[in-house]
Coordinates of N, CA and C in Angstrom, one line a residue:
X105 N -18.3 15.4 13.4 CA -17.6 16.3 12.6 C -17.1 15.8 11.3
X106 N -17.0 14.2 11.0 CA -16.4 14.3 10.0 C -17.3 13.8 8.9
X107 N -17.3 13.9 7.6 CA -18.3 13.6 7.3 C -19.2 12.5 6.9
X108 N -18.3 11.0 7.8 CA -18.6 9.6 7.4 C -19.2 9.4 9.3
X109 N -18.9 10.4 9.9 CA -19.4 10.2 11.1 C -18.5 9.6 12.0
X110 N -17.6 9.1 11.7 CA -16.3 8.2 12.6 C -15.9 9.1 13.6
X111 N -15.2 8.7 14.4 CA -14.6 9.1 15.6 C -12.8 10.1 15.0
X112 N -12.7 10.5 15.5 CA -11.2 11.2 14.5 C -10.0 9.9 14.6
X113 N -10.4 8.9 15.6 CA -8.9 8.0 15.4 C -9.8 6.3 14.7
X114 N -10.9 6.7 14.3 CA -11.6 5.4 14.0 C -11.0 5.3 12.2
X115 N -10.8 3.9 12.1 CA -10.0 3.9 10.8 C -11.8 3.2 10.1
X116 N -11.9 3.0 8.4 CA -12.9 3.0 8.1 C -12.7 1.4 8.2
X117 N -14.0 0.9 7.5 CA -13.7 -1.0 7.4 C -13.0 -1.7 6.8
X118 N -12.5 -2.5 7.7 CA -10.9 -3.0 6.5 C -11.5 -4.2 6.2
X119 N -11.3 -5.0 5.1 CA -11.4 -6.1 4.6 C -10.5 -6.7 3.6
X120 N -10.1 -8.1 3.9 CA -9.2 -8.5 2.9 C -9.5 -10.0 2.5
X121 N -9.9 -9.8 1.4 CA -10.4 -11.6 0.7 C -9.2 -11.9 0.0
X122 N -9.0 -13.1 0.4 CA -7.3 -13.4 0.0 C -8.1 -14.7 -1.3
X123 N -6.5 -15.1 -1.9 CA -6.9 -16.3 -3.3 C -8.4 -15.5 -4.2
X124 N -8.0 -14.2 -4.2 CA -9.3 -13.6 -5.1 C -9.0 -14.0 -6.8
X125 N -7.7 -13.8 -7.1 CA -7.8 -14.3 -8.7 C -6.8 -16.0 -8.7
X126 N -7.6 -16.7 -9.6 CA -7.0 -18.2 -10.0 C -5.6 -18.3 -10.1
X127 N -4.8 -17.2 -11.2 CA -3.4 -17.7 -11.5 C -2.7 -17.1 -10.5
X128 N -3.1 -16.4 -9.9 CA -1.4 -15.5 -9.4 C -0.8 -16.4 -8.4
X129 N 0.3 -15.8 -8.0 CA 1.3 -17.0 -6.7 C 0.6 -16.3 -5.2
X130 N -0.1 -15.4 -5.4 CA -0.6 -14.9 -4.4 C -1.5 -13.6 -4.6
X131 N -3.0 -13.6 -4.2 CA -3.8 -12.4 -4.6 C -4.3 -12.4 -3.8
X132 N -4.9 -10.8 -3.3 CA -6.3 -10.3 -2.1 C -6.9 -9.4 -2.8
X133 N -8.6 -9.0 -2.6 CA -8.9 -7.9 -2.7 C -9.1 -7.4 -1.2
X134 N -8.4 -6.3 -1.2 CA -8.4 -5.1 0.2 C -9.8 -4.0 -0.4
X135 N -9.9 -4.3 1.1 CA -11.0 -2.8 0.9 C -11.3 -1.9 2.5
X136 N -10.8 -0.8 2.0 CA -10.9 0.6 2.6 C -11.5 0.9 2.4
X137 N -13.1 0.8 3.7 CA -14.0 1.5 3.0 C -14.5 1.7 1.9
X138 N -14.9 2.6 1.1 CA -15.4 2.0 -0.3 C -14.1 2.5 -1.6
X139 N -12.6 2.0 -0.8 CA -11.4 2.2 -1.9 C -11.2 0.7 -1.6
X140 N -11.3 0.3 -2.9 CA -11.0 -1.2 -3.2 C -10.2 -1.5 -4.5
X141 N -9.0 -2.3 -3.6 CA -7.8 -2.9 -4.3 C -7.4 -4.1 -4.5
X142 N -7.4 -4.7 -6.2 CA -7.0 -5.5 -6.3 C -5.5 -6.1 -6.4
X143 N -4.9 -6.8 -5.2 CA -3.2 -6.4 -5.5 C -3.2 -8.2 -5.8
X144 N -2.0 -8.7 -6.9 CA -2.1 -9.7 -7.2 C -0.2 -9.7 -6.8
X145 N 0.4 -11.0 -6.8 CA 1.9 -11.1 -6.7 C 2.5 -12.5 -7.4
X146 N 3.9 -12.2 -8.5 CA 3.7 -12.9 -9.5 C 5.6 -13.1 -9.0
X147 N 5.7 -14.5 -9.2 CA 7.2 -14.9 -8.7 C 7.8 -15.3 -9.9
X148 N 9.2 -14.7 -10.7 CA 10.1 -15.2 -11.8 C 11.2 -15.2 -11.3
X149 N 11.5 -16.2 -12.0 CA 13.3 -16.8 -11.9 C 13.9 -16.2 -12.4
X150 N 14.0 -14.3 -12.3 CA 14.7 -13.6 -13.2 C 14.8 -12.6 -11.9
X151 N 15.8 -11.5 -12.5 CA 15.8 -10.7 -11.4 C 16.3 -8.8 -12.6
X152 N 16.6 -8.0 -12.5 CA 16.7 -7.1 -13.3 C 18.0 -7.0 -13.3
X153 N 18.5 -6.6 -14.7 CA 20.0 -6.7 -14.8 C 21.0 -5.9 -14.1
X154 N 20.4 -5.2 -13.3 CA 21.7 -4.4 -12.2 C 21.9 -5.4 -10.9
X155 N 20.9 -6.7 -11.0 CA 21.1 -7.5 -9.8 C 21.8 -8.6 -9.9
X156 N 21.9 -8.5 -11.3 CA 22.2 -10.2 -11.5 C 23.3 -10.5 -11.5
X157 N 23.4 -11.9 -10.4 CA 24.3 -12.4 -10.6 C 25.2 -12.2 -8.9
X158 N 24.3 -11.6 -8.3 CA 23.9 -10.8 -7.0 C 23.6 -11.8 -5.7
X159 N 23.2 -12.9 -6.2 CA 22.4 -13.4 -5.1 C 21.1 -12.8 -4.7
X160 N 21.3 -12.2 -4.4 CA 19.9 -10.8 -4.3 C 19.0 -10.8 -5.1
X161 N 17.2 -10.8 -4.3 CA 16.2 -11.2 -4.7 C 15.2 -9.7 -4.9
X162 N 14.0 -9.5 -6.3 CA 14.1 -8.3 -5.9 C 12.4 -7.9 -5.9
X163 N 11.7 -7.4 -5.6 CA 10.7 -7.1 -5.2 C 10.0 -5.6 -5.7
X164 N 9.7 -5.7 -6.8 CA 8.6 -4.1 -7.2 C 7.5 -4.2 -7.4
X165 N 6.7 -3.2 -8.0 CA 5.2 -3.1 -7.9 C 4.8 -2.4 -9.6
X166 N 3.7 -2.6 -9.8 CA 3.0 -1.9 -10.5 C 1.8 -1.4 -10.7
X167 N 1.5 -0.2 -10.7 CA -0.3 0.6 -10.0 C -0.9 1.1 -10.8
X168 N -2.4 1.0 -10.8 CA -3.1 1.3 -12.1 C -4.6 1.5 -11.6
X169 N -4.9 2.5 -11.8 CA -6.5 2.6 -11.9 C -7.5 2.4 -12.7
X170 N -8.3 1.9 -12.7 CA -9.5 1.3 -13.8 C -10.1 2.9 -13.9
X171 N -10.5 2.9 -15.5 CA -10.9 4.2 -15.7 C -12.4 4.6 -15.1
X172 N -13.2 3.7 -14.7 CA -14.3 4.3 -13.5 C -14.0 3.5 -12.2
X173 N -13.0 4.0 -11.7 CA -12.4 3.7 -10.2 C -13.1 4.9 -9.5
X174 N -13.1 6.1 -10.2 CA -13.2 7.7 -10.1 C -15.0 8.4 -10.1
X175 N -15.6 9.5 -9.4 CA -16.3 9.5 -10.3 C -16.9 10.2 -11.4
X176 N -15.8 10.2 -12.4 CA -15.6 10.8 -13.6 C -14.6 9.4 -14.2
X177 N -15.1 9.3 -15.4 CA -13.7 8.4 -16.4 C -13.1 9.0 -16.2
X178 N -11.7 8.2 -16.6 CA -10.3 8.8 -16.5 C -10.1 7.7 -17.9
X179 N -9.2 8.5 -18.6 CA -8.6 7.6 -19.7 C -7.8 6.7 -19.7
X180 N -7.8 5.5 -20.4 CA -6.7 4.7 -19.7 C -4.8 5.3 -19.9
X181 N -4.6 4.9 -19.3 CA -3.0 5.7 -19.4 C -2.7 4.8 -20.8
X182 N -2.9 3.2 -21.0 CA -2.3 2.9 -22.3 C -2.5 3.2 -23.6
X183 N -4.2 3.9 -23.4 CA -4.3 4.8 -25.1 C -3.9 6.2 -24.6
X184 N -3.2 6.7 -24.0 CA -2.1 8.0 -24.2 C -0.7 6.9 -24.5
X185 N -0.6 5.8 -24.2 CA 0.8 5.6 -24.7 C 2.2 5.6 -23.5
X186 N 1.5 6.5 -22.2 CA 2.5 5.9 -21.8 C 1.9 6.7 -19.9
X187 N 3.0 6.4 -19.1 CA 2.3 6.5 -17.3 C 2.1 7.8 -17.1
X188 N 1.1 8.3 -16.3 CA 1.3 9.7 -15.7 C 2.7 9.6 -14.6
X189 N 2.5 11.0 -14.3 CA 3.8 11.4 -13.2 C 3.0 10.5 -11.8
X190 N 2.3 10.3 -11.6 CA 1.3 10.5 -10.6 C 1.6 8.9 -10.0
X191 N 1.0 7.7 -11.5 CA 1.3 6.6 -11.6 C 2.5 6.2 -11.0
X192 N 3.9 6.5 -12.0 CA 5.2 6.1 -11.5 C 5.6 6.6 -10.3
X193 N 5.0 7.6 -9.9 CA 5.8 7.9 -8.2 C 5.1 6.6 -7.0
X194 N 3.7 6.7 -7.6 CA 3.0 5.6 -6.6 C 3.3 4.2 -6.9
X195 N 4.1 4.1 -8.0 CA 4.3 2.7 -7.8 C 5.5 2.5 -7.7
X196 N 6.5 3.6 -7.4 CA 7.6 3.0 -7.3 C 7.7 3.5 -5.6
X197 N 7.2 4.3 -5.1 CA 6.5 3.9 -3.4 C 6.1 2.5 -3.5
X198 N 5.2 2.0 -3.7 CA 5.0 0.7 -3.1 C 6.4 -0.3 -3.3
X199 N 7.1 -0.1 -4.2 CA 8.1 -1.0 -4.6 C 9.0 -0.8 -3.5
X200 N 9.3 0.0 -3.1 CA 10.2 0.9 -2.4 C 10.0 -0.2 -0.5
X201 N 8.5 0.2 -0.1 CA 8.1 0.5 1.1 C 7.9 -1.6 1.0
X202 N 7.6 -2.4 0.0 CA 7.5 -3.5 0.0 C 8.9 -3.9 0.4
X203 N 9.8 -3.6 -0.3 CA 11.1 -4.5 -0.2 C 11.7 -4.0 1.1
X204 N 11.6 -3.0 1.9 CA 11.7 -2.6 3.4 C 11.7 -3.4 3.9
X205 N 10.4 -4.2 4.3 CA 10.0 -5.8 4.8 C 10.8 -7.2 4.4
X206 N 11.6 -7.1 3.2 CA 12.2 -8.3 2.7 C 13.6 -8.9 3.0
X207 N 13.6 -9.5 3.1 CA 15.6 -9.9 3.3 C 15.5 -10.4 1.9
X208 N 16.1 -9.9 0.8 CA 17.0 -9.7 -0.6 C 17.6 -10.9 -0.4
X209 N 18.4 -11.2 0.6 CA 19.3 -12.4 0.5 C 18.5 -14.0 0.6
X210 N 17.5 -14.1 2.0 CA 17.2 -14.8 2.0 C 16.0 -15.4 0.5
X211 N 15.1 -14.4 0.0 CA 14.8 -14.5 -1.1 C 15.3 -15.3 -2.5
X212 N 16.3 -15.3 -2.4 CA 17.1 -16.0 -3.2 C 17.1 -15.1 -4.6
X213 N 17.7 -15.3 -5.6 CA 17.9 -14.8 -7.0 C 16.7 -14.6 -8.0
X214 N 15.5 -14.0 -7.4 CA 14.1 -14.2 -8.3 C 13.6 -12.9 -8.2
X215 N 12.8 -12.3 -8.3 CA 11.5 -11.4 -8.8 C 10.2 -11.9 -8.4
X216 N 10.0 -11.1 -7.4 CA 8.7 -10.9 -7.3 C 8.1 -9.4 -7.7
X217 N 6.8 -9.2 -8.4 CA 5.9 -8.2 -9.1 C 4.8 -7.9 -8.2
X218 N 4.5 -7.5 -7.7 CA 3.2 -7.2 -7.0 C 2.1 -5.7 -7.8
X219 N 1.4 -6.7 -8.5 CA 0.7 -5.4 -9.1 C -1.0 -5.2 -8.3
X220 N -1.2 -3.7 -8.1 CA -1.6 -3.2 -7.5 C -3.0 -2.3 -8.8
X221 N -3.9 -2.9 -8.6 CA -5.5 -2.1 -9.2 C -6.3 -1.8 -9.1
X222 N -6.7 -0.2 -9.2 CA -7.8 0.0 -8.0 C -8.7 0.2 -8.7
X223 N -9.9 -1.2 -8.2 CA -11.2 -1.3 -8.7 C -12.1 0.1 -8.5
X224 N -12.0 0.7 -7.0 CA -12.6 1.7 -6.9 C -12.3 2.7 -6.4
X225 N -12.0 3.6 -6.0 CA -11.1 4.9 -5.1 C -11.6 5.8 -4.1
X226 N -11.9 5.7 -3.1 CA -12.4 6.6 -2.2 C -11.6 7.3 -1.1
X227 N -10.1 7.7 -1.5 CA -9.0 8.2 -0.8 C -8.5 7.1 -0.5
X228 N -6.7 6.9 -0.2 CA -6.0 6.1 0.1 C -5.4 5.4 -0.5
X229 N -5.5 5.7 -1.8 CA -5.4 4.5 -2.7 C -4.1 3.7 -2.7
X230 N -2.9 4.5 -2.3 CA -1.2 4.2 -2.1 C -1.5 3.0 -1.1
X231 N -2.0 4.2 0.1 CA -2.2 3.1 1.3 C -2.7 1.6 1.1
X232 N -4.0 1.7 0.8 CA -4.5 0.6 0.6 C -3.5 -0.8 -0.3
X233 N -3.0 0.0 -1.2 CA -2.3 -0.5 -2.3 C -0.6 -1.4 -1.8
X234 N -0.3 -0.4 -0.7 CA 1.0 -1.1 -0.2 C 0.2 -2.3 0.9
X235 N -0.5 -1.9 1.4 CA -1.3 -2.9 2.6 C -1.4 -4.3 2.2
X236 N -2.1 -4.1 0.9 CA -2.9 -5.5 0.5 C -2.0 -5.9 -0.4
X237 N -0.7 -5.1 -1.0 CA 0.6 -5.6 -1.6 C 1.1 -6.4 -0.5
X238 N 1.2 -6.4 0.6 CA 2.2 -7.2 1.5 C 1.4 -7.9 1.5
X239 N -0.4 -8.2 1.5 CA -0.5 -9.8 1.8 C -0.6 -10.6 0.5
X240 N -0.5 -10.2 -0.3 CA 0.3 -10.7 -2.1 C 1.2 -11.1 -1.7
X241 N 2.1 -10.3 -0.9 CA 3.6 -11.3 -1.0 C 3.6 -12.0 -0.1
X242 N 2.8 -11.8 0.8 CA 3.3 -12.9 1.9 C 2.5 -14.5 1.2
X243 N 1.5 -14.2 0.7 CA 0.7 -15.5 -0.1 C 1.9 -15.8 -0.6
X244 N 2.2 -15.1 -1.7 CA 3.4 -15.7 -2.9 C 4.7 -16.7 -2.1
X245 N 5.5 -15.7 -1.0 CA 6.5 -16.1 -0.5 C 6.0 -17.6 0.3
X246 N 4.8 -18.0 0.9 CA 4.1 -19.0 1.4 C 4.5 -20.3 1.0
X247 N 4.2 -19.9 -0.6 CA 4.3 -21.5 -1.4 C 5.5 -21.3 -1.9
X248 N 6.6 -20.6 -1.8 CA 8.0 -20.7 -1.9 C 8.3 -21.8 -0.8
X249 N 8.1 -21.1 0.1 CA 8.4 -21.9 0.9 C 7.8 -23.5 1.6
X250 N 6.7 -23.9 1.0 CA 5.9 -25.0 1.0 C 6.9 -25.6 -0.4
X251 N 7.3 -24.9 -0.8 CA 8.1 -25.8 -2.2 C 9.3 -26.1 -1.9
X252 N 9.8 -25.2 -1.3 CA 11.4 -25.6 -0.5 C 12.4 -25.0 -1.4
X253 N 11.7 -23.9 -2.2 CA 12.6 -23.0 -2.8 C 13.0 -22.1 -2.0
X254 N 12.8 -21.7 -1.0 CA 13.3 -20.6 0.0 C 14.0 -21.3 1.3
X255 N 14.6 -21.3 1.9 CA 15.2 -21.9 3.2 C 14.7 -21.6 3.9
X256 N 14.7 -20.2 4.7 CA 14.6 -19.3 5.5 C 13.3 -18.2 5.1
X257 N 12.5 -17.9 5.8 CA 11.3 -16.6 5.6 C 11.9 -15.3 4.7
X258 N 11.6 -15.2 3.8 CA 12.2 -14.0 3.8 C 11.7 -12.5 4.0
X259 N 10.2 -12.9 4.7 CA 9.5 -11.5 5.2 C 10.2 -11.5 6.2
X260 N 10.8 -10.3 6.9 CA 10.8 -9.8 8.5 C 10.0 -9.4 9.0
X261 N 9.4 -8.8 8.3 CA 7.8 -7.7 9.3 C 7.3 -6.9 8.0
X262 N 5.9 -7.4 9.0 CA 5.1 -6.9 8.1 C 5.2 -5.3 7.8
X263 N 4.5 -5.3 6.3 CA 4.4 -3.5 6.2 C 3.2 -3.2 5.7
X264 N 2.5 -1.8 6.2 CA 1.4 -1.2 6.0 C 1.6 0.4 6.2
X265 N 0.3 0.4 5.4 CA 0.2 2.3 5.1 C -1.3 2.6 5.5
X266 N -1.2 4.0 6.3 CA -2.2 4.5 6.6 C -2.2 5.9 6.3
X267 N -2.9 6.5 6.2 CA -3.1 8.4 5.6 C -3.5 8.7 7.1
X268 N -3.2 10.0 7.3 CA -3.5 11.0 8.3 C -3.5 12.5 7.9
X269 N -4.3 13.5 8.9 CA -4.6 14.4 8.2 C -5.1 15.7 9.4
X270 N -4.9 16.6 8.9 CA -6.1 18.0 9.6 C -7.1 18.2 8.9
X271 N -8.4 17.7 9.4 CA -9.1 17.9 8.6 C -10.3 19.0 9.8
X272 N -10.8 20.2 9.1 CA -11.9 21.0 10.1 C -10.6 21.0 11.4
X273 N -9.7 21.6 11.0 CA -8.6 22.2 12.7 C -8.4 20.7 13.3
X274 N -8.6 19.6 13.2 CA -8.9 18.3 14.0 C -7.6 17.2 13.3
X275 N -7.0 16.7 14.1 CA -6.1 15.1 13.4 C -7.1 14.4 13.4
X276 N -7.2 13.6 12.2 CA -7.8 12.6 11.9 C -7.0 11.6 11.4
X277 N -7.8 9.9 11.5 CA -7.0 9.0 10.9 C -8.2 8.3 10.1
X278 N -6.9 8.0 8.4 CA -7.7 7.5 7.5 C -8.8 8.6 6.9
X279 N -7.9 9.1 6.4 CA -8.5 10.1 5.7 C -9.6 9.4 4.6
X280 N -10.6 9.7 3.7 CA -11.5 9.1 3.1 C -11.7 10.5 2.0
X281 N -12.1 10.5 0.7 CA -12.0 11.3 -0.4 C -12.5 13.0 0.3
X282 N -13.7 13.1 0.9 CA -14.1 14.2 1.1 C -13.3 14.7 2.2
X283 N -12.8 13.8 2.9 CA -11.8 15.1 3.8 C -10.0 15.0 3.4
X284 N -9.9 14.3 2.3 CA -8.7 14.6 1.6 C -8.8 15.7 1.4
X285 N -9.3 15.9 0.0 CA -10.1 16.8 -0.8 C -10.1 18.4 -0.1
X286 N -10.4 18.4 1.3 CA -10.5 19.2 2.1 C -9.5 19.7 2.9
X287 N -8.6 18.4 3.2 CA -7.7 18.4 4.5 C -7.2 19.9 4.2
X288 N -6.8 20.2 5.0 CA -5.6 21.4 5.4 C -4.0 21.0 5.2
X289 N -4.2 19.7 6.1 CA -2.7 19.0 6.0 C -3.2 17.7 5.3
X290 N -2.0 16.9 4.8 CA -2.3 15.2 4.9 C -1.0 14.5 4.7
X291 N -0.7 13.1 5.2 CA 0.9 12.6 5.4 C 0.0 11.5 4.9
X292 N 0.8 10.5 4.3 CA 0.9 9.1 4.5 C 1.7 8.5 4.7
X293 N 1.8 7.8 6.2 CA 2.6 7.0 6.7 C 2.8 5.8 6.2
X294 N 4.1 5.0 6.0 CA 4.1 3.7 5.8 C 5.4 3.1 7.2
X295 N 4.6 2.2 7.3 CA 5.2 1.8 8.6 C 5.7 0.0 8.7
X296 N 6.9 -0.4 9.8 CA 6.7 -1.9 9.6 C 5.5 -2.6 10.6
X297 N 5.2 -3.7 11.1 CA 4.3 -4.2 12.2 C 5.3 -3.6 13.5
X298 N 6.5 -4.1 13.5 CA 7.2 -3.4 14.7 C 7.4 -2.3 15.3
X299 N 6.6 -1.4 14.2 CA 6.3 0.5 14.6 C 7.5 1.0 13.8
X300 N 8.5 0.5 13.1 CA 9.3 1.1 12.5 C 8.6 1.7 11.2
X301 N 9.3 3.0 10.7 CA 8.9 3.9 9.9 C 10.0 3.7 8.8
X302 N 8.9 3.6 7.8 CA 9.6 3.1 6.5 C 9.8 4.6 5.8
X303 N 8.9 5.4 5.7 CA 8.4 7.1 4.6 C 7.4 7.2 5.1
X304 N 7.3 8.5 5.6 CA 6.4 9.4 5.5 C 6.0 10.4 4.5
X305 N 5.3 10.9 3.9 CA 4.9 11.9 2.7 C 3.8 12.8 3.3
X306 N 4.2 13.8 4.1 CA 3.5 15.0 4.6 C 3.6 16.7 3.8
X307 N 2.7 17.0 3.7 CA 2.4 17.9 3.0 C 1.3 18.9 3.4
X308 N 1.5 20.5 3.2 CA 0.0 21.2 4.2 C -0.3 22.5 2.8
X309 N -1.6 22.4 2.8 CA -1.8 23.2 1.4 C -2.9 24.2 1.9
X310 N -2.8 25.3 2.0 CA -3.4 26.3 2.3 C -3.5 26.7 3.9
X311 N -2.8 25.5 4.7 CA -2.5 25.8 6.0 C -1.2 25.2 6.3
X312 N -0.6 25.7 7.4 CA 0.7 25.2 8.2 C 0.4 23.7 9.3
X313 N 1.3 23.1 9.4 CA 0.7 22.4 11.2 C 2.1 22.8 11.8
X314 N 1.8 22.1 12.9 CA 3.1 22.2 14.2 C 3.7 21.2 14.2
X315 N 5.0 21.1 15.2 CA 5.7 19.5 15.7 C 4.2 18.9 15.8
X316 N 3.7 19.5 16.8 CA 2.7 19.0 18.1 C 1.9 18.3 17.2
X317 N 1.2 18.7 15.7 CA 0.4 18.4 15.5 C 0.8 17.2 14.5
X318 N 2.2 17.7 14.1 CA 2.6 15.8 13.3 C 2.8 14.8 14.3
X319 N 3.0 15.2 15.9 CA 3.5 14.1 16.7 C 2.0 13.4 17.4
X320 N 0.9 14.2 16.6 CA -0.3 13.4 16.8 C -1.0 12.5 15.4
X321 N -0.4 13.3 14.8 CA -0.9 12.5 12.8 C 0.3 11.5 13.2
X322 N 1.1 11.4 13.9 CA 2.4 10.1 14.4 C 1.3 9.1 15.0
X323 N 1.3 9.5 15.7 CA 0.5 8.5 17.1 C -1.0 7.8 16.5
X324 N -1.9 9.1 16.1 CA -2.8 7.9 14.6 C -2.4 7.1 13.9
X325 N -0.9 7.3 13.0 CA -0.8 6.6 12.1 C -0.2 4.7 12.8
X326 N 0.5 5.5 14.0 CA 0.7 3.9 14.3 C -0.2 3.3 15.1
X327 N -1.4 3.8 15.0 CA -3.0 3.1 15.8 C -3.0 2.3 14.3
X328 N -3.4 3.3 13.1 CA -3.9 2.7 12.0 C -3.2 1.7 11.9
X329 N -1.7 1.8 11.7 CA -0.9 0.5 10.7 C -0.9 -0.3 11.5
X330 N -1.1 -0.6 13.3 CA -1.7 -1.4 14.1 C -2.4 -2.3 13.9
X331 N -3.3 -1.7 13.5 CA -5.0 -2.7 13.3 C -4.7 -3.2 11.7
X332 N -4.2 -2.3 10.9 CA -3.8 -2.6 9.6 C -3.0 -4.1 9.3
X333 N -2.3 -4.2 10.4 CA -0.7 -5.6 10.3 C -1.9 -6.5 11.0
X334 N -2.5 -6.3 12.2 CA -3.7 -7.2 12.5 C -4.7 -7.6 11.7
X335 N -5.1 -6.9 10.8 CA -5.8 -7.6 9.6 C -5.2 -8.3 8.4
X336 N -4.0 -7.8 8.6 CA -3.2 -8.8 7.4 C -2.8 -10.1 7.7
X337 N -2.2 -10.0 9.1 CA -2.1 -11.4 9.9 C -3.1 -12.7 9.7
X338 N -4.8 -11.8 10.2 CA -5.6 -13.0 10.1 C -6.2 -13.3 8.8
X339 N -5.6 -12.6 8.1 CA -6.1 -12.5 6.9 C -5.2 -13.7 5.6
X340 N -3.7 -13.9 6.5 CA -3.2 -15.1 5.8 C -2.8 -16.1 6.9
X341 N -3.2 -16.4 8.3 CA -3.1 -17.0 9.1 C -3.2 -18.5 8.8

């Protein structure tokens, strides 16, 4: 039924190549199926001036698509001069759904950046984007702590995102561009490894669903972020 042939709870192929770029304090490229993200994570001894002086360590993002991620160009947002609406909401979700996972305190007084690029887009792109953001930080936070600038861990648990959806009357998980495109409904869950629920973003456009039917786009999404925290695990083990 669907039109990559998957099973309705089959997530597509995850893959995560970690140490993908030379400078950063921690980089992977993730790939969802054929939506592929480059998230890289960059650690400064600064923190933003509503924190400072706080103790408190602070953790955001920034998201960007290459202009044939799509397939059609897209212009770059910096010869218009400045972000779409579209951009700043998705990257200040990842900022958001990243520092969920953090203890601020034990972090100590710094900044970490996790920027998020998507080489190519085939639905998910948030998802994919917070996923392979946490194993950025968990690289980054690694050699903090091999340096003995951190005391204590300051990840608690891991965090991941997975899309779900009605697509053809049916829950599906891991929605993919053609049955976005399509869905009836779609939510994207972001979740911790512990099954805690960070945001959900559910929405139904030209159809309704039920409790019943979010309490199964529920039950996909924590299959997905399941296997999702399991590939981030072995992926910086």
């Amino acid at each position: 039924m669907r039109p990559s042939g998957r099973d309705l709870s089959e997530m597509r192929p995850v893959s995560i190549e970690t140490g993908f770029t030379k400078h950063a304090e921690g980089s992977c490229l993730i790939k969802i199926g054929d939506t592929h993200v480059l998230c890289t994570a960059t650690i400064e001894d600064r923190v933003p001036p509503f924190i400072k002086g706080s103790g408190l360590g602070w953790v955001t993002a920034e998201y960007g698509m290459l202009p044939r991620a799509t397939n059609t160009r897209m212009r770059r947002e910096a010869a218009s001069g400045k972000q779409g609406g579209r951009t700043v909401e998705i990257q200040r979700l990842i900022g958001r759904a990243l520092r969920a996972g953090v203890d601020r305190v034990a972090l100590g007084e710094r900044q970490i950046t996790v920027d998020c690029d998507v080489l190519q887009a085939d639905g998910g792109t948030r998802c994919a984007s917070i996923t392979g953001g946490w194993v950025a930080l968990r690289l980054a936070v690694n050699k903090l702590m091999k340096a003995g600038d951190v005391i204590s861990d300051p990840l608690v648990d891991p965090v991941a995102a997975v899309s779900c959806g009605i697509y053809a009357g049916q829950p599906v998980l891991d929605l993919d561009y053609p049955e976005d495109s399509e869905a009836g409904v779609d939510g994207n869950f972001i979740m911790t490894g512990s099954g805690k629920l960070i945001e959900v973003q559910m929405s139904a456009e030209g159809s309704v669903f039920s409790r019943a039917q979010m309490d199964q786009l529920m039950e996909l999404a924590k299959k997905g972020v399941s296997e999702l925290v399991a590939a981030q695990k072995a992926a910086t083990a």
